[in-house]
PDB file of C-alpha atoms in Angstrom:
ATOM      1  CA  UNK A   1     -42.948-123.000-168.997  1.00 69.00           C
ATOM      2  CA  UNK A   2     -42.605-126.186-167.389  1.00 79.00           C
ATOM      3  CA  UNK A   3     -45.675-125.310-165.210  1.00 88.00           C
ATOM      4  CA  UNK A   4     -47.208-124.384-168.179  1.00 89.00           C
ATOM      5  CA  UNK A   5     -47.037-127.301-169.728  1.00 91.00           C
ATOM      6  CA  UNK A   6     -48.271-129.415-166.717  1.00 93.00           C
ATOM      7  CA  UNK A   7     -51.388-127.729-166.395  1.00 93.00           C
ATOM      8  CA  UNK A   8     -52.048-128.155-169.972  1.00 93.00           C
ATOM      9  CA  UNK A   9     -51.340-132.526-169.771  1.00 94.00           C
ATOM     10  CA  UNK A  10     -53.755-132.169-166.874  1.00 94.00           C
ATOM     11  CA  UNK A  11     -56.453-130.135-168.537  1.00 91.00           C
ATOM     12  CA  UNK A  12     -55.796-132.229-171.947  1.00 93.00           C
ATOM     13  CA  UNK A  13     -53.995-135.274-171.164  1.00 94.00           C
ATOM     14  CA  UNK A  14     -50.523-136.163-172.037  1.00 94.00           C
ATOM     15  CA  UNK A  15     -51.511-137.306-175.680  1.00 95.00           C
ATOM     16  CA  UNK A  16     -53.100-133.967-176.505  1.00 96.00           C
ATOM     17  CA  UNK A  17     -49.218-131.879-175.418  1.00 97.00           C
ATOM     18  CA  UNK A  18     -46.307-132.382-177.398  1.00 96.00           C
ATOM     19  CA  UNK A  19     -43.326-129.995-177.026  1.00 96.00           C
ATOM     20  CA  UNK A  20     -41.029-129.563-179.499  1.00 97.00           C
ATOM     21  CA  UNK A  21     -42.716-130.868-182.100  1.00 98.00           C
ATOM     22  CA  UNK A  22     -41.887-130.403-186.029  1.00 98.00           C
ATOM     23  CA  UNK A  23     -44.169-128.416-187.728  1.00 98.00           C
ATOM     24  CA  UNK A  24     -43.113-130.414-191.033  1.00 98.00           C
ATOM     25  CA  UNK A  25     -45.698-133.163-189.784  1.00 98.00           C
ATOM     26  CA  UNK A  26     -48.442-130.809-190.330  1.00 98.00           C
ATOM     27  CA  UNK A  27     -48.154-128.475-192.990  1.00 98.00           C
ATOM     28  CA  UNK A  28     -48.870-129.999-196.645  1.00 97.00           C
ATOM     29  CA  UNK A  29     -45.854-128.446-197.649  1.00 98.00           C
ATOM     30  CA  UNK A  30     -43.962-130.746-195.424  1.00 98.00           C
ATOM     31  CA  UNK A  31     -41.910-128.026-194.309  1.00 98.00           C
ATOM     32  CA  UNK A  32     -41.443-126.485-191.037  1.00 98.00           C
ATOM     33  CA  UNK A  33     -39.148-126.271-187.631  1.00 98.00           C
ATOM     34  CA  UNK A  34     -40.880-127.087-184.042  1.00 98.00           C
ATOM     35  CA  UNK A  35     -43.173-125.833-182.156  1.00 98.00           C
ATOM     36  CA  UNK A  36     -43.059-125.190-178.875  1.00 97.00           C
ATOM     37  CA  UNK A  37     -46.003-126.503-177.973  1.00 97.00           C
ATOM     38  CA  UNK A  38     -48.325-128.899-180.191  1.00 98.00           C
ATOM     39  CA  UNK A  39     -51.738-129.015-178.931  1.00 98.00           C
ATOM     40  CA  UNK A  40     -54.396-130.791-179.962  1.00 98.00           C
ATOM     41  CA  UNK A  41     -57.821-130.858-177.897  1.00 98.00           C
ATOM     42  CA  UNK A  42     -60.434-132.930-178.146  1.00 97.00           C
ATOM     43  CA  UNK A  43     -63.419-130.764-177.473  1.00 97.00           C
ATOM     44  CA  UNK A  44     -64.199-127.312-178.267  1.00 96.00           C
ATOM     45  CA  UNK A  45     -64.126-126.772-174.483  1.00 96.00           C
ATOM     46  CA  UNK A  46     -60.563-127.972-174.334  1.00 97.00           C
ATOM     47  CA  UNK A  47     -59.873-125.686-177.006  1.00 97.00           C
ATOM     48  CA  UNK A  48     -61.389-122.600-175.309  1.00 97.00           C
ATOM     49  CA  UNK A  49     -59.192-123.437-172.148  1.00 96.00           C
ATOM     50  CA  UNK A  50     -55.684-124.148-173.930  1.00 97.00           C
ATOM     51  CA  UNK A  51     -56.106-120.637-175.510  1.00 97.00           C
ATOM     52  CA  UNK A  52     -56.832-119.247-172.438  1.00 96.00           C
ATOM     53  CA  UNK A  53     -53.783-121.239-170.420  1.00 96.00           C
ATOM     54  CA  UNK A  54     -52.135-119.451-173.458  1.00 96.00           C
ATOM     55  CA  UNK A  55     -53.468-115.830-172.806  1.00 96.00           C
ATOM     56  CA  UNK A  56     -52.625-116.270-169.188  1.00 94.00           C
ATOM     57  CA  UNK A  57     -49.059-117.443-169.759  1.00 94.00           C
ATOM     58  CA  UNK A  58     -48.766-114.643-171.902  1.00 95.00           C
ATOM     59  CA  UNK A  59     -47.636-117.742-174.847  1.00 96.00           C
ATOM     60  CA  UNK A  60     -48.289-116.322-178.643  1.00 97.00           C
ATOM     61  CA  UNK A  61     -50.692-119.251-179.863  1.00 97.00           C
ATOM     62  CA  UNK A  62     -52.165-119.743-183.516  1.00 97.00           C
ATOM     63  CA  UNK A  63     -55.086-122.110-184.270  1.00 98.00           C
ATOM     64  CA  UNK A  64     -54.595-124.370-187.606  1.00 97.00           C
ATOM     65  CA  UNK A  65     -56.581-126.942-189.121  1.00 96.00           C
ATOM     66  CA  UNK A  66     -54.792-129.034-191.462  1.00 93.00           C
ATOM     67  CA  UNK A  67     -52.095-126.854-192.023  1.00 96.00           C
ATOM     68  CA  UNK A  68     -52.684-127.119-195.691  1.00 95.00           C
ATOM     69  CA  UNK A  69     -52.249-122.636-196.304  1.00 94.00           C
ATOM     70  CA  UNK A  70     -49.387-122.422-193.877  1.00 97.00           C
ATOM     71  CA  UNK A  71     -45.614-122.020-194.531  1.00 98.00           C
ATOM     72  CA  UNK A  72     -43.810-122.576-191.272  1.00 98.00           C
ATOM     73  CA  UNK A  73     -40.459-121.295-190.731  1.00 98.00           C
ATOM     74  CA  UNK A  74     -37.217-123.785-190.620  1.00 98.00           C
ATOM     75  CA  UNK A  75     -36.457-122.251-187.264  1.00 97.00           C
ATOM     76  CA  UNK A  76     -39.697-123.197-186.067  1.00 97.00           C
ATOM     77  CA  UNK A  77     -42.096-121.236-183.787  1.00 97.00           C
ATOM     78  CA  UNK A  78     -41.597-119.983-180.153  1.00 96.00           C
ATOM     79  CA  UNK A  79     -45.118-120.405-179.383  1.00 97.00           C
ATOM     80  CA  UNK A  80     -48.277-123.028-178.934  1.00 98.00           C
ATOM     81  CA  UNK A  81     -49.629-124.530-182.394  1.00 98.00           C
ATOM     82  CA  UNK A  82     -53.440-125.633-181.539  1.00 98.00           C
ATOM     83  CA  UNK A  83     -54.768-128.002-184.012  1.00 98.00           C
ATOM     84  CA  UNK A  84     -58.412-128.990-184.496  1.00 98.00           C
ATOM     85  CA  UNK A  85     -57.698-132.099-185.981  1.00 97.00           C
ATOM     86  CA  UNK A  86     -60.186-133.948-183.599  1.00 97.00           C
ATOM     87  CA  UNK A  87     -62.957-131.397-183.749  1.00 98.00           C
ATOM     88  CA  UNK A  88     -64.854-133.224-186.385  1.00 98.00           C
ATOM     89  CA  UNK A  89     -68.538-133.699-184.989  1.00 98.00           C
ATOM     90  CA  UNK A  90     -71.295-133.030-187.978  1.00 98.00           C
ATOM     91  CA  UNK A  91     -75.330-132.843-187.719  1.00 98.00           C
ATOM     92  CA  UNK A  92     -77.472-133.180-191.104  1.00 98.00           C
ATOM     93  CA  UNK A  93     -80.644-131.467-190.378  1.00 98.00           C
ATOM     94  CA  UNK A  94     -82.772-131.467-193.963  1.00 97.00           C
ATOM     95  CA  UNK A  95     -80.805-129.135-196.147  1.00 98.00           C
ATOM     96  CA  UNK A  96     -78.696-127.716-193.305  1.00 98.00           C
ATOM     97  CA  UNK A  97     -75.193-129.464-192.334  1.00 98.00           C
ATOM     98  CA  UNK A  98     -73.867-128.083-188.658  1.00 98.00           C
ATOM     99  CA  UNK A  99     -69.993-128.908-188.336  1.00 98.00           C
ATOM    100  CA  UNK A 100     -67.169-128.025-185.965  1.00 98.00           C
ATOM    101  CA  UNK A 101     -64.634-126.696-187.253  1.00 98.00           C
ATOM    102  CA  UNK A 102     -61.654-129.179-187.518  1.00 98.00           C
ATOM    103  CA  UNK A 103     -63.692-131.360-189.984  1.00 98.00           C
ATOM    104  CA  UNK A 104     -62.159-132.195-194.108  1.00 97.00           C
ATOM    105  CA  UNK A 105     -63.893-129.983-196.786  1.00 97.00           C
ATOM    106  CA  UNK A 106     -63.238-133.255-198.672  1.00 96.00           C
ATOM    107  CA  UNK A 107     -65.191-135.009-195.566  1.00 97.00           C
ATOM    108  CA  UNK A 108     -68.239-132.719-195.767  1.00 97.00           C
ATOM    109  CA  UNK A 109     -68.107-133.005-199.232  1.00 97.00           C
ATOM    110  CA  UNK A 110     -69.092-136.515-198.864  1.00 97.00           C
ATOM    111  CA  UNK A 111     -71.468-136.314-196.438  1.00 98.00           C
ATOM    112  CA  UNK A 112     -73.182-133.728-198.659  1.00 98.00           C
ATOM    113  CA  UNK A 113     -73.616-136.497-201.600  1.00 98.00           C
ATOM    114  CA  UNK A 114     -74.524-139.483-199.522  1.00 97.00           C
ATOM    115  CA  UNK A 115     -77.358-136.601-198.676  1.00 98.00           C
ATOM    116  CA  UNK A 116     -78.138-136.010-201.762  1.00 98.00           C
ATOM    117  CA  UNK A 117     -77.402-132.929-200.671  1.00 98.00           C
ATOM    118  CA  UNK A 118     -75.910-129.885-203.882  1.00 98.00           C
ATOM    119  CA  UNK A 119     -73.798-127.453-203.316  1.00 97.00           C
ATOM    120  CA  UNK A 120     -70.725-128.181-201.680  1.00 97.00           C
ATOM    121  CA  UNK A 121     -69.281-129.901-204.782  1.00 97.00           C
ATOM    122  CA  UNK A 122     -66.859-127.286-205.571  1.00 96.00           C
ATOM    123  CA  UNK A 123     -65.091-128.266-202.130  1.00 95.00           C
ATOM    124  CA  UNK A 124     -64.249-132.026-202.300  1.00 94.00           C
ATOM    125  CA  UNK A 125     -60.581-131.225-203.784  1.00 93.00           C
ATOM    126  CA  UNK A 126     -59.787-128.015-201.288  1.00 93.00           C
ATOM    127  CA  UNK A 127     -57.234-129.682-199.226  1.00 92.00           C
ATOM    128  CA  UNK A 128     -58.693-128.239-196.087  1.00 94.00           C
ATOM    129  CA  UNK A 129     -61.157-128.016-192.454  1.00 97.00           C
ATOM    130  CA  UNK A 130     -63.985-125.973-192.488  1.00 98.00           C
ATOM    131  CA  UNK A 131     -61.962-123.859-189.884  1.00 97.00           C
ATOM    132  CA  UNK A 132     -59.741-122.305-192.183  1.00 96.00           C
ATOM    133  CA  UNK A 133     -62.133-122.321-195.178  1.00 96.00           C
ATOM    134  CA  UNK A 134     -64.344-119.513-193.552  1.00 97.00           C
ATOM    135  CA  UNK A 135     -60.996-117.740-191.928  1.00 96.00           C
ATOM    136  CA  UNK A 136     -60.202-117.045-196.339  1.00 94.00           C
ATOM    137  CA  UNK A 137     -63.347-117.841-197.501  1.00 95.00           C
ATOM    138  CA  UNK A 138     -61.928-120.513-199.252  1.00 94.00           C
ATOM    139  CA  UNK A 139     -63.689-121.331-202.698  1.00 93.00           C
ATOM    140  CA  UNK A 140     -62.831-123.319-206.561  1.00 92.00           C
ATOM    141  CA  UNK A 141     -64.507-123.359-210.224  1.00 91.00           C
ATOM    142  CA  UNK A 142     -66.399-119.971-209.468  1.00 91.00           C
ATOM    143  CA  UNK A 143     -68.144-121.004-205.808  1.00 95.00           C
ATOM    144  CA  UNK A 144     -66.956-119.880-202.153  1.00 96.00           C
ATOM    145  CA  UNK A 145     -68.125-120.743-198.767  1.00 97.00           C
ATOM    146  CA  UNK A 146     -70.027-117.791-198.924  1.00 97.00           C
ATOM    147  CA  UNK A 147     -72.352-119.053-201.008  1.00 97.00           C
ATOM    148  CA  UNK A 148     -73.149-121.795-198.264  1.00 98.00           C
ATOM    149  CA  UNK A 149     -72.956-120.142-195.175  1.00 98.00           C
ATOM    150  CA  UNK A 150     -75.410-119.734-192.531  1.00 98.00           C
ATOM    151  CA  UNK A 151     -73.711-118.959-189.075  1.00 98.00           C
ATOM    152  CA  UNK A 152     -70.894-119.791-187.265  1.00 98.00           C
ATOM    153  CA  UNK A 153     -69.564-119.635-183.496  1.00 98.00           C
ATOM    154  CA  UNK A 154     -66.731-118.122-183.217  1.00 98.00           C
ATOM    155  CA  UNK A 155     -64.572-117.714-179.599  1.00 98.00           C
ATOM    156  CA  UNK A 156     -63.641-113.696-179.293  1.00 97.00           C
ATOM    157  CA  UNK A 157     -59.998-113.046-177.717  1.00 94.00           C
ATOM    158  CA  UNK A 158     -61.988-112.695-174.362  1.00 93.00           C
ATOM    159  CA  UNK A 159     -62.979-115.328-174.275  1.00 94.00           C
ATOM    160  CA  UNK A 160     -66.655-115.270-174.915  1.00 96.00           C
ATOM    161  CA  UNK A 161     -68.408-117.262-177.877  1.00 97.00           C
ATOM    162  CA  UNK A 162     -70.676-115.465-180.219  1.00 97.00           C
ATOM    163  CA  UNK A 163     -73.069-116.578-182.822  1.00 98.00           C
ATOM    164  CA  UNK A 164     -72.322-114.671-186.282  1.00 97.00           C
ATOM    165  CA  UNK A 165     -74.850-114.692-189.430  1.00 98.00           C
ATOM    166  CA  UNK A 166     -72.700-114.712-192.354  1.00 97.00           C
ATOM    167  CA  UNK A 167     -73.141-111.672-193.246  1.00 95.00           C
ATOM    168  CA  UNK A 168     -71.290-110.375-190.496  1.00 96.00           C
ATOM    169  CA  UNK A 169     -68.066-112.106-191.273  1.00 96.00           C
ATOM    170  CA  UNK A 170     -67.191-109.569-194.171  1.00 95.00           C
ATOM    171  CA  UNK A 171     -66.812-112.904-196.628  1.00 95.00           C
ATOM    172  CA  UNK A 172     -65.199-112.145-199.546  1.00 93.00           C
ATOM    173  CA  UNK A 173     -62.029-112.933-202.018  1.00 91.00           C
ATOM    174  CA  UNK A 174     -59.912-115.243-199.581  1.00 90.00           C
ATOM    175  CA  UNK A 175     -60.853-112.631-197.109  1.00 92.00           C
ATOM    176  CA  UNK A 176     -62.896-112.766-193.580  1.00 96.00           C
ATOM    177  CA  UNK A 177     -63.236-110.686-190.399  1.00 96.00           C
ATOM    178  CA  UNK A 178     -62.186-113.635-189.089  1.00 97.00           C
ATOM    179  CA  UNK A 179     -58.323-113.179-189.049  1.00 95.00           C
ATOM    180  CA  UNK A 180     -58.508-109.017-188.436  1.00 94.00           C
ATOM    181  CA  UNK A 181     -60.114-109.576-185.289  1.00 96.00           C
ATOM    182  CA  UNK A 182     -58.737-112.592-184.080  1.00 95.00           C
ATOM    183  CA  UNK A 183     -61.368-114.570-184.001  1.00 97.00           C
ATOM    184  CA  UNK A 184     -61.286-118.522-183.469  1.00 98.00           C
ATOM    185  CA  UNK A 185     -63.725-120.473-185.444  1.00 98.00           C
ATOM    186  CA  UNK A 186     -65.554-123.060-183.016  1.00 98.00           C
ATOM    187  CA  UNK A 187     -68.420-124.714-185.637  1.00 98.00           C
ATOM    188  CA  UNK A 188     -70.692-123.956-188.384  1.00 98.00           C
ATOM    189  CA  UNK A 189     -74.091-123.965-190.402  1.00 98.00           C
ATOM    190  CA  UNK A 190     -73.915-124.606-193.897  1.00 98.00           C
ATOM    191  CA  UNK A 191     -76.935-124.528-196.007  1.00 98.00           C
ATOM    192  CA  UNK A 192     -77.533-126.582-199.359  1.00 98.00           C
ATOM    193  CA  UNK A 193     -79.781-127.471-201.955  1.00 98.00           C
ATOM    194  CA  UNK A 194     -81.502-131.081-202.334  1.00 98.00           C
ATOM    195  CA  UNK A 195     -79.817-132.315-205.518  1.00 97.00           C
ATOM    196  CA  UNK A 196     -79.704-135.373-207.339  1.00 97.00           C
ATOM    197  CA  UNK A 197     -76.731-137.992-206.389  1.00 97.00           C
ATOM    198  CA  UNK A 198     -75.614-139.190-209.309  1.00 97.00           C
ATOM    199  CA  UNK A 199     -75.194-135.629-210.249  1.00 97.00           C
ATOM    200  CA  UNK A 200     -73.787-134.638-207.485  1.00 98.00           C
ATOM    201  CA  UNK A 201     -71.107-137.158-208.159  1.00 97.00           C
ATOM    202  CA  UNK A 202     -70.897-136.585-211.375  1.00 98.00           C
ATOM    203  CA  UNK A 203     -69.623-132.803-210.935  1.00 97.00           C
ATOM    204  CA  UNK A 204     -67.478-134.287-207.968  1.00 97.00           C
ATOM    205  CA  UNK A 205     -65.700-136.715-210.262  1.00 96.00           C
ATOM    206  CA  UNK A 206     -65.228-134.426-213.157  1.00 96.00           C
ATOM    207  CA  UNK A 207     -63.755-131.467-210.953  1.00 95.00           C
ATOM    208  CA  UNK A 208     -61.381-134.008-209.235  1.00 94.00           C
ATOM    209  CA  UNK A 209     -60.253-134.755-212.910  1.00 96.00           C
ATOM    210  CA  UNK A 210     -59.429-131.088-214.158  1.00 94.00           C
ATOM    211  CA  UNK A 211     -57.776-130.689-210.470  1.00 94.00           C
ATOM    212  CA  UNK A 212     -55.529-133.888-210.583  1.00 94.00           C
ATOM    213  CA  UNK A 213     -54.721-132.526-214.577  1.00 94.00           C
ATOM    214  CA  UNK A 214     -54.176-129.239-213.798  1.00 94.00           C
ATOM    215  CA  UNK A 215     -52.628-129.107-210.373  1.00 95.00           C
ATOM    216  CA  UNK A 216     -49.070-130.435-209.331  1.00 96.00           C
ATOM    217  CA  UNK A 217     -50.915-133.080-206.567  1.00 94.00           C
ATOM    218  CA  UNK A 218     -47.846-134.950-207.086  1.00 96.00           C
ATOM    219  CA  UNK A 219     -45.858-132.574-204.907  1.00 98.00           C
ATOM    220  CA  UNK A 220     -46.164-130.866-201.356  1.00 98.00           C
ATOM    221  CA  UNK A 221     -47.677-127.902-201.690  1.00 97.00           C
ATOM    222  CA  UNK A 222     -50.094-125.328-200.425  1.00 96.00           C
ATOM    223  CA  UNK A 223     -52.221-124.472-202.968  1.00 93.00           C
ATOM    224  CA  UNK A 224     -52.276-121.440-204.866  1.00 94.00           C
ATOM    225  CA  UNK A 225     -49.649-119.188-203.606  1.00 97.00           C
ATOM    226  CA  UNK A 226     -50.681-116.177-204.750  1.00 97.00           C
ATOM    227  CA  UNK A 227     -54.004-114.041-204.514  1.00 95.00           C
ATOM    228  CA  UNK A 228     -55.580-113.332-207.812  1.00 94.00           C
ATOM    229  CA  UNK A 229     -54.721-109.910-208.698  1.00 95.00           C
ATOM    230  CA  UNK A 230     -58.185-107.888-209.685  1.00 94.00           C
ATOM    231  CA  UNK A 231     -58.065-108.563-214.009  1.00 95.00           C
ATOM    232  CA  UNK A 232     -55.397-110.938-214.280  1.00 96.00           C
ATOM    233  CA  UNK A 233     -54.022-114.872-213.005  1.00 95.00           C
ATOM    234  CA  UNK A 234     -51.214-115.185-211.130  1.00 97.00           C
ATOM    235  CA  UNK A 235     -49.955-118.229-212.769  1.00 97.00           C
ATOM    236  CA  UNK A 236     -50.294-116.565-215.907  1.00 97.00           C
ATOM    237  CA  UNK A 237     -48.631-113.343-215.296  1.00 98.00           C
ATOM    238  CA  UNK A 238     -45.840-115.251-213.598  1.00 98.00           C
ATOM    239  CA  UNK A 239     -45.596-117.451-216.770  1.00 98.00           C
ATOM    240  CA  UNK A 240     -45.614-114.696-218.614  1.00 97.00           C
ATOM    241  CA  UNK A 241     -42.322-113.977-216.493  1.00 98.00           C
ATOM    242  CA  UNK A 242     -40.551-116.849-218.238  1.00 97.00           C
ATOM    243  CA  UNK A 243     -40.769-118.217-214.557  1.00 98.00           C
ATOM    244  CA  UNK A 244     -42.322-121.686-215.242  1.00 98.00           C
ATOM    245  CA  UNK A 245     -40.382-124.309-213.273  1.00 98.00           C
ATOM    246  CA  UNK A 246     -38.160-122.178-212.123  1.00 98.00           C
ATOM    247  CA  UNK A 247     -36.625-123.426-208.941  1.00 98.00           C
ATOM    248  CA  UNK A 248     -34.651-121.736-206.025  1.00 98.00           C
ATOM    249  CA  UNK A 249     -33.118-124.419-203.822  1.00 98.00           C
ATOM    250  CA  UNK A 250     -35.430-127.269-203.431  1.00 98.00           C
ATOM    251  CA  UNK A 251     -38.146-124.818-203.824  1.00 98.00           C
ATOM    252  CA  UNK A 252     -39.948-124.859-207.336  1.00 98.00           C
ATOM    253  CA  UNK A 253     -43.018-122.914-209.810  1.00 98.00           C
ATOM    254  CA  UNK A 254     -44.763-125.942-210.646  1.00 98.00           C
ATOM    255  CA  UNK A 255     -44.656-126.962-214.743  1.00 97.00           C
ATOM    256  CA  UNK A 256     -47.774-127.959-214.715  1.00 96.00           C
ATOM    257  CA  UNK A 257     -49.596-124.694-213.000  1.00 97.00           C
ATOM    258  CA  UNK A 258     -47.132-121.770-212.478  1.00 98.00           C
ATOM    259  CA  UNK A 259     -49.682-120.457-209.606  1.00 97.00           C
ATOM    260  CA  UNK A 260     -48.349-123.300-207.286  1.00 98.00           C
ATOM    261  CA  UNK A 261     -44.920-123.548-205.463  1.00 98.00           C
ATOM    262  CA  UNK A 262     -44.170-127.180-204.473  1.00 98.00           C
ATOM    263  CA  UNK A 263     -41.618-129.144-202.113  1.00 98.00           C
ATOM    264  CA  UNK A 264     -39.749-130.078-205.128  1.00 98.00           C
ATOM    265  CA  UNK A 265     -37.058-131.339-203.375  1.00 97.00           C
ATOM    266  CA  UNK A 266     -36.539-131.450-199.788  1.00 97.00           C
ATOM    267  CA  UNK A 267     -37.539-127.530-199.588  1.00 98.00           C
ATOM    268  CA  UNK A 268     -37.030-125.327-196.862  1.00 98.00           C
ATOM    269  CA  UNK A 269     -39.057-122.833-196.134  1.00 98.00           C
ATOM    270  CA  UNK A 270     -36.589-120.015-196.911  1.00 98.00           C
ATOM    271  CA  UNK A 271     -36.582-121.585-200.078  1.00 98.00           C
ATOM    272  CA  UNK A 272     -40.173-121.374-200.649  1.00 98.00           C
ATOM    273  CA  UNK A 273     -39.243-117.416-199.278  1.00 98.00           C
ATOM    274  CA  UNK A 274     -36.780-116.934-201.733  1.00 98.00           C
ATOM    275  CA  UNK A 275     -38.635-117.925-204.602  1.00 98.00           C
ATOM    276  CA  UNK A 276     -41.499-115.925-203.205  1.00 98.00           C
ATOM    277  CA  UNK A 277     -39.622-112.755-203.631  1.00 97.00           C
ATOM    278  CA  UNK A 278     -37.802-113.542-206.922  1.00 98.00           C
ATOM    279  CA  UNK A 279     -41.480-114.629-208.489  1.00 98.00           C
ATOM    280  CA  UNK A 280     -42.714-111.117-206.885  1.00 98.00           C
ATOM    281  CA  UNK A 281     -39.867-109.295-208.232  1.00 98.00           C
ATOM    282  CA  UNK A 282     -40.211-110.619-211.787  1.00 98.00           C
ATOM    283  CA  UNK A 283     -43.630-110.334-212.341  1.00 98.00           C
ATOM    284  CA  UNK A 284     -43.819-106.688-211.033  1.00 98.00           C
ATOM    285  CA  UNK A 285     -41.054-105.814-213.118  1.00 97.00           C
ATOM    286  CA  UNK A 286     -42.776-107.669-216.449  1.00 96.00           C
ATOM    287  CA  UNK A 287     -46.139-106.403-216.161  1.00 97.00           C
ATOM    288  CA  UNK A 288     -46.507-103.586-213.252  1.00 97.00           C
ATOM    289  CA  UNK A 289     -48.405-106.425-211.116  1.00 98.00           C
ATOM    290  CA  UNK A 290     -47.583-106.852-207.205  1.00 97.00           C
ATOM    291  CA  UNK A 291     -48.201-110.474-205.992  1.00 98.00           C
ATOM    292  CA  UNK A 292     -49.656-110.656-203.070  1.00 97.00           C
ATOM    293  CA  UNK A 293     -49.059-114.057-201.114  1.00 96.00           C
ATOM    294  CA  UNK A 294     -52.119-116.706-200.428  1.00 95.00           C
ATOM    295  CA  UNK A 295     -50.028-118.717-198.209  1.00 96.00           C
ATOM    296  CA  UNK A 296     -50.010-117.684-194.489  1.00 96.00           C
ATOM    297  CA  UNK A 297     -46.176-117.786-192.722  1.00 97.00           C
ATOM    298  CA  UNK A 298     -45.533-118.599-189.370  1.00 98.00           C
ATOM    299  CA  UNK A 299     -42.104-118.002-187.093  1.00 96.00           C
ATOM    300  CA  UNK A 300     -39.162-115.640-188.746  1.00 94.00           C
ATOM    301  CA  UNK A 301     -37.958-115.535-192.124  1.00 92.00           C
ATOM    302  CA  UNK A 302     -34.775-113.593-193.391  1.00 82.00           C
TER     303      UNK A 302
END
């Protein structure tokens, strides 16, 4: 892999390759062994040709954005990690706001209001890129990026880029195409709604309030851990479970919203495993309900 590796610091440059490197740096869990290979390219060119030095290696890769839906295992994975961290180019067009993909929901959130631009309010607290957003369809307070979407260009396992309406990307319940057919998100058209600003950051304001009192911010995290099961809450059914801060290893259900685990205390991820199964146990046994996990994994678990 050494040659590997060389061809990538000359395609990339050295500050774009980092081997070994803890995944625990870029997860919002905190959690996470190394990679073997960190990469993160500074052009959607460079990131079509580090898959494909990938692909040719015959190197598992996965793409991430801010790593904010990803549980990483303590053993770390044998393969590349490609981040779009410094894909964050934007265009405002009228109502229409192109982005690539590596850019903050909170970011384009922002951009949105100093548009005067409605409709992306719902976003400002989702902790992550518009990458991964469209890969679940990502969504809060009864909106998803569904409801926004125009197109996007995606980058096919061959290697060819394709311009998909959204209608094509099967969007629903933190569900895409995307993921099934391995798809890599390059950019995207969102289109909103001329609005007013001070209303705009009115609703911003107020939903940052009911997240900061309702969530567990305080803590590493991923968000919501579990799927919504069709006709119930997770967090409710698993409070229901008498599981409300219960805690395996440093591993926790949050008090304040039983839906979250957090990094209570120096977690591992087999901790965050653990309590995984226990919460899934519980609950099915108290009210018939299988959990279904929101949270991606990455490496092996026990």
């Amino acid at each position: 892999m050494k040659e590997f590796q060389q061809e990538l610091v000359s395609l990339l440059g050295a500050d774009a390759v980092k081997a070994e490197e803890p995944m625990k740096n870029h997860t919002t869990f905190r959690i996470g062994g190394p990679a073997r290979y960190f990469i993160t390219p500074k052009t959607t060119d460079h990131l079509t040709q580090a898959i494909a030095l990938c692909q040719e290696a015959r190197l598992p890769y996965t793409v991430i954005g801010n790593g904010s839906n990803l549980l990483v295992s303590d053993k770390g994975w044998r393969g590349a990690v490609i981040s779009t961290e410094n894909l964050k180019a934007f265009q405002i067009s009228g109502t229409a706001i192109w982005a690539e993909a590596g850019i903050s929901l909170a970011r384009l959130a922002r951009l949105a209001l100093d548009s005067s631009l409605t409709g992306l309010e719902f976003a400002a607290g989702i902790p992550g890129t518009l990458g991964g957003a469209l890969v679940m369809n990502a969504g809060a307070y009864g909106q998803e990026m569904k409801d926004i979407l125009t197109t996007t260009h995606i980058l096919t396992p061959d290697g060819t880029i394709h311009k998909i309406p959204a209608s094509q990307l099967h969007l629903s319940y933190r569900t895409s195409i995307i993921p099934r057919e391995h798809y890599t998100v390059l950019s995207a058209e969102l289109t909103l709604k001329k609005g007013d600003s001070h209303s705009i950051k009115t609703r911003m304001e107020d939903l940052a309030s009911q997240r900061k009192a309702k969530q567990p911010l305080e803590y590493p995290s991923a968000g919501s851990t579990f799927k919504r099961p069709p006709g119930h809450y997770a967090g409710k059914l698993i409070d229901d479970a008498g599981l409300r801060g219960f805690q395996s290893g440093g591993a926790a259900i949050s008090e304040k919203h039983c839906g979250f685990v957090i990094n209570k205390s120096q977690a591992t991820a087999q901790d965050v495993i653990n309590l995984c199964n226990t919460v899934r146990q519980k609950v099915k046994h108290q009210s018939g309900v299988t959990l279904e996990l929101e949270i991606k994994t990455l490496g092996e678990f026990s």
